[in-house]
Amino acid sequence: MDNRKALLSRIVTCDFILAETALFLDTHPESAEALAFYQKHLEMRKTAAEEYAKKYGMLTHGDYNGQNSWQWVEGPWPWEYKEG
């Protein structure tokens, strides 16, 4: 697996974990363990997304960091990427 695919996989995995943990926290808001778990994976996602944006371009609109051009439209899109 190349680094681009590995980063996308890490981001998607973190997104799933964050969504599921948020649902748990909705019903267990006082769970320090769940909150720490959420924070850990939020940081992991942020790090992976920043690395992806730095190496391969914006993954979401929120990755814009003041460049002189709107790189969102430059390809390939993350779902169009083919190994090879």
mmCIF file with all atom_site columns, C-alpha atoms in Angstrom:
data_model
loop_
_atom_site.group_PDB
_atom_site.id
_atom_site.type_symbol
_atom_site.label_atom_id
_atom_site.label_alt_id
_atom_site.label_comp_id
_atom_site.label_asym_id
_atom_site.label_entity_id
_atom_site.label_seq_id
_atom_site.pdbx_PDB_ins_code
_atom_site.Cartn_x
_atom_site.Cartn_y
_atom_site.Cartn_z
_atom_site.occupancy
_atom_site.B_iso_or_equiv
_atom_site.pdbx_formal_charge
_atom_site.auth_seq_id
_atom_site.auth_comp_id
_atom_site.auth_asym_id
_atom_site.auth_atom_id
_atom_site.pdbx_PDB_model_num
ATOM 1  C CA . MET A 1 1  ? 0.000   0.000  0.000   1.00 0.00 ? 1  MET A CA 1
ATOM 2  C CA . ASP A 1 2  ? 1.451   3.363  -0.960  1.00 0.00 ? 2  ASP A CA 1
ATOM 3  C CA . ASN A 1 3  ? 1.634   6.296  1.407   1.00 0.00 ? 3  ASN A CA 1
ATOM 4  C CA . ARG A 1 4  ? -1.258  8.182  -0.220  1.00 0.00 ? 4  ARG A CA 1
ATOM 5  C CA . LYS A 1 5  ? -3.623  5.237  0.143   1.00 0.00 ? 5  LYS A CA 1
ATOM 6  C CA . ALA A 1 6  ? -2.393  4.591  3.696   1.00 0.00 ? 6  ALA A CA 1
ATOM 7  C CA . LEU A 1 7  ? -3.067  8.216  4.688   1.00 0.00 ? 7  LEU A CA 1
ATOM 8  C CA . LEU A 1 8  ? -6.568  8.114  3.188   1.00 0.00 ? 8  LEU A CA 1
ATOM 9  C CA . SER A 1 9  ? -7.229  4.861  5.008   1.00 0.00 ? 9  SER A CA 1
ATOM 10 C CA . ARG A 1 10 ? -6.050  6.367  8.301   1.00 0.00 ? 10 ARG A CA 1
ATOM 11 C CA . ILE A 1 11 ? -8.268  9.433  7.797   1.00 0.00 ? 11 ILE A CA 1
ATOM 12 C CA . VAL A 1 12 ? -11.347 7.337  6.962   1.00 0.00 ? 12 VAL A CA 1
ATOM 13 C CA . THR A 1 13 ? -10.717 5.060  9.932   1.00 0.00 ? 13 THR A CA 1
ATOM 14 C CA . CYS A 1 14 ? -10.375 8.017  12.273  1.00 0.00 ? 14 CYS A CA 1
ATOM 15 C CA . ASP A 1 15 ? -13.564 9.564  10.857  1.00 0.00 ? 15 ASP A CA 1
ATOM 16 C CA . PHE A 1 16 ? -15.455 6.351  11.623  1.00 0.00 ? 16 PHE A CA 1
ATOM 17 C CA . ILE A 1 17 ? -14.003 6.129  15.134  1.00 0.00 ? 17 ILE A CA 1
ATOM 18 C CA . LEU A 1 18 ? -14.823 9.785  15.814  1.00 0.00 ? 18 LEU A CA 1
ATOM 19 C CA . ALA A 1 19 ? -18.422 9.410  14.619  1.00 0.00 ? 19 ALA A CA 1
ATOM 20 C CA . GLU A 1 20 ? -19.016 6.291  16.691  1.00 0.00 ? 20 GLU A CA 1
ATOM 21 C CA . THR A 1 21 ? -17.338 7.743  19.773  1.00 0.00 ? 21 THR A CA 1
ATOM 22 C CA . ALA A 1 22 ? -19.384 10.936 19.434  1.00 0.00 ? 22 ALA A CA 1
ATOM 23 C CA . LEU A 1 23 ? -22.544 8.835  19.511  1.00 0.00 ? 23 LEU A CA 1
ATOM 24 C CA . PHE A 1 24 ? -21.325 7.111  22.674  1.00 0.00 ? 24 PHE A CA 1
ATOM 25 C CA . LEU A 1 25 ? -20.462 10.479 24.233  1.00 0.00 ? 25 LEU A CA 1
ATOM 26 C CA . ASP A 1 26 ? -23.984 11.713 23.450  1.00 0.00 ? 26 ASP A CA 1
ATOM 27 C CA . THR A 1 27 ? -25.292 9.171  25.949  1.00 0.00 ? 27 THR A CA 1
ATOM 28 C CA . HIS A 1 28 ? -22.256 9.060  28.278  1.00 0.00 ? 28 HIS A CA 1
ATOM 29 C CA . PRO A 1 29 ? -21.033 12.684 28.393  1.00 0.00 ? 29 PRO A CA 1
ATOM 30 C CA . GLU A 1 30 ? -19.162 12.195 31.663  1.00 0.00 ? 30 GLU A CA 1
ATOM 31 C CA . SER A 1 31 ? -16.980 9.343  30.367  1.00 0.00 ? 31 SER A CA 1
ATOM 32 C CA . ALA A 1 32 ? -13.425 10.600 30.724  1.00 0.00 ? 32 ALA A CA 1
ATOM 33 C CA . GLU A 1 33 ? -12.118 7.474  29.013  1.00 0.00 ? 33 GLU A CA 1
ATOM 34 C CA . ALA A 1 34 ? -14.329 8.001  25.950  1.00 0.00 ? 34 ALA A CA 1
ATOM 35 C CA . LEU A 1 35 ? -13.454 11.679 25.778  1.00 0.00 ? 35 LEU A CA 1
ATOM 36 C CA . ALA A 1 36 ? -9.727  10.898 25.938  1.00 0.00 ? 36 ALA A CA 1
ATOM 37 C CA . PHE A 1 37 ? -10.227 8.255  23.211  1.00 0.00 ? 37 PHE A CA 1
ATOM 38 C CA . TYR A 1 38 ? -12.049 10.848 21.075  1.00 0.00 ? 38 TYR A CA 1
ATOM 39 C CA . GLN A 1 39 ? -9.341  13.460 21.574  1.00 0.00 ? 39 GLN A CA 1
ATOM 40 C CA . LYS A 1 40 ? -6.589  10.959 20.700  1.00 0.00 ? 40 LYS A CA 1
ATOM 41 C CA . HIS A 1 41 ? -8.262  10.013 17.416  1.00 0.00 ? 41 HIS A CA 1
ATOM 42 C CA . LEU A 1 42 ? -9.140  13.606 16.606  1.00 0.00 ? 42 LEU A CA 1
ATOM 43 C CA . GLU A 1 43 ? -5.440  14.487 16.844  1.00 0.00 ? 43 GLU A CA 1
ATOM 44 C CA . MET A 1 44 ? -4.499  11.438 14.765  1.00 0.00 ? 44 MET A CA 1
ATOM 45 C CA . ARG A 1 45 ? -6.972  12.507 12.081  1.00 0.00 ? 45 ARG A CA 1
ATOM 46 C CA . LYS A 1 46 ? -5.730  16.083 12.126  1.00 0.00 ? 46 LYS A CA 1
ATOM 47 C CA . THR A 1 47 ? -2.120  14.949 11.724  1.00 0.00 ? 47 THR A CA 1
ATOM 48 C CA . ALA A 1 48 ? -2.961  12.556 8.882   1.00 0.00 ? 48 ALA A CA 1
ATOM 49 C CA . ALA A 1 49 ? -5.116  15.157 7.083   1.00 0.00 ? 49 ALA A CA 1
ATOM 50 C CA . GLU A 1 50 ? -2.397  17.800 7.382   1.00 0.00 ? 50 GLU A CA 1
ATOM 51 C CA . GLU A 1 51 ? 0.189   15.377 5.989   1.00 0.00 ? 51 GLU A CA 1
ATOM 52 C CA . TYR A 1 52 ? -2.147  14.402 3.152   1.00 0.00 ? 52 TYR A CA 1
ATOM 53 C CA . ALA A 1 53 ? -2.860  18.043 2.254   1.00 0.00 ? 53 ALA A CA 1
ATOM 54 C CA . LYS A 1 54 ? 0.833   18.910 2.354   1.00 0.00 ? 54 LYS A CA 1
ATOM 55 C CA . LYS A 1 55 ? 1.854   16.014 0.091   1.00 0.00 ? 55 LYS A CA 1
ATOM 56 C CA . TYR A 1 56 ? -1.145  15.548 -2.205  1.00 0.00 ? 56 TYR A CA 1
ATOM 57 C CA . GLY A 1 57 ? -3.338  18.639 -1.982  1.00 0.00 ? 57 GLY A CA 1
ATOM 58 C CA . MET A 1 58 ? -6.513  19.615 -0.247  1.00 0.00 ? 58 MET A CA 1
ATOM 59 C CA . LEU A 1 59 ? -8.698  16.768 0.978   1.00 0.00 ? 59 LEU A CA 1
ATOM 60 C CA . THR A 1 60 ? -11.549 19.057 2.052   1.00 0.00 ? 60 THR A CA 1
ATOM 61 C CA . HIS A 1 61 ? -12.298 22.766 1.715   1.00 0.00 ? 61 HIS A CA 1
ATOM 62 C CA . GLY A 1 62 ? -11.133 23.154 5.306   1.00 0.00 ? 62 GLY A CA 1
ATOM 63 C CA . ASP A 1 63 ? -7.576  22.271 4.274   1.00 0.00 ? 63 ASP A CA 1
ATOM 64 C CA . TYR A 1 64 ? -7.100  25.659 2.593   1.00 0.00 ? 64 TYR A CA 1
ATOM 65 C CA . ASN A 1 65 ? -4.121  27.334 4.212   1.00 0.00 ? 65 ASN A CA 1
ATOM 66 C CA . GLY A 1 66 ? -3.742  30.604 2.352   1.00 0.00 ? 66 GLY A CA 1
ATOM 67 C CA . GLN A 1 67 ? -2.084  29.422 -0.864  1.00 0.00 ? 67 GLN A CA 1
ATOM 68 C CA . ASN A 1 68 ? -2.191  31.792 -3.819  1.00 0.00 ? 68 ASN A CA 1
ATOM 69 C CA . SER A 1 69 ? -4.488  29.482 -5.755  1.00 0.00 ? 69 SER A CA 1
ATOM 70 C CA . TRP A 1 70 ? -7.560  27.417 -4.977  1.00 0.00 ? 70 TRP A CA 1
ATOM 71 C CA . GLN A 1 71 ? -5.984  23.965 -5.139  1.00 0.00 ? 71 GLN A CA 1
ATOM 72 C CA . TRP A 1 72 ? -9.248  22.168 -4.408  1.00 0.00 ? 72 TRP A CA 1
ATOM 73 C CA . VAL A 1 73 ? -9.968  21.813 -8.143  1.00 0.00 ? 73 VAL A CA 1
ATOM 74 C CA . GLU A 1 74 ? -6.558  20.368 -8.999  1.00 0.00 ? 74 GLU A CA 1
ATOM 75 C CA . GLY A 1 75 ? -6.670  16.636 -9.532  1.00 0.00 ? 75 GLY A CA 1
ATOM 76 C CA . PRO A 1 76 ? -6.836  13.888 -9.124  1.00 0.00 ? 76 PRO A CA 1
ATOM 77 C CA . TRP A 1 77 ? -9.640  13.893 -6.585  1.00 0.00 ? 77 TRP A CA 1
ATOM 78 C CA . PRO A 1 78 ? -8.994  11.518 -3.674  1.00 0.00 ? 78 PRO A CA 1
ATOM 79 C CA . TRP A 1 79 ? -11.550 9.006  -5.015  1.00 0.00 ? 79 TRP A CA 1
ATOM 80 C CA . GLU A 1 80 ? -10.038 9.161  -8.536  1.00 0.00 ? 80 GLU A CA 1
ATOM 81 C CA . TYR A 1 81 ? -6.554  8.196  -7.433  1.00 0.00 ? 81 TYR A CA 1
ATOM 82 C CA . LYS A 1 82 ? -5.342  4.970  -8.994  1.00 0.00 ? 82 LYS A CA 1
ATOM 83 C CA . GLU A 1 83 ? -2.247  3.102  -7.900  1.00 0.00 ? 83 GLU A CA 1
ATOM 84 C CA . GLY A 1 84 ? 0.208   2.599  -10.552 1.00 0.00 ? 84 GLY A CA 1
#
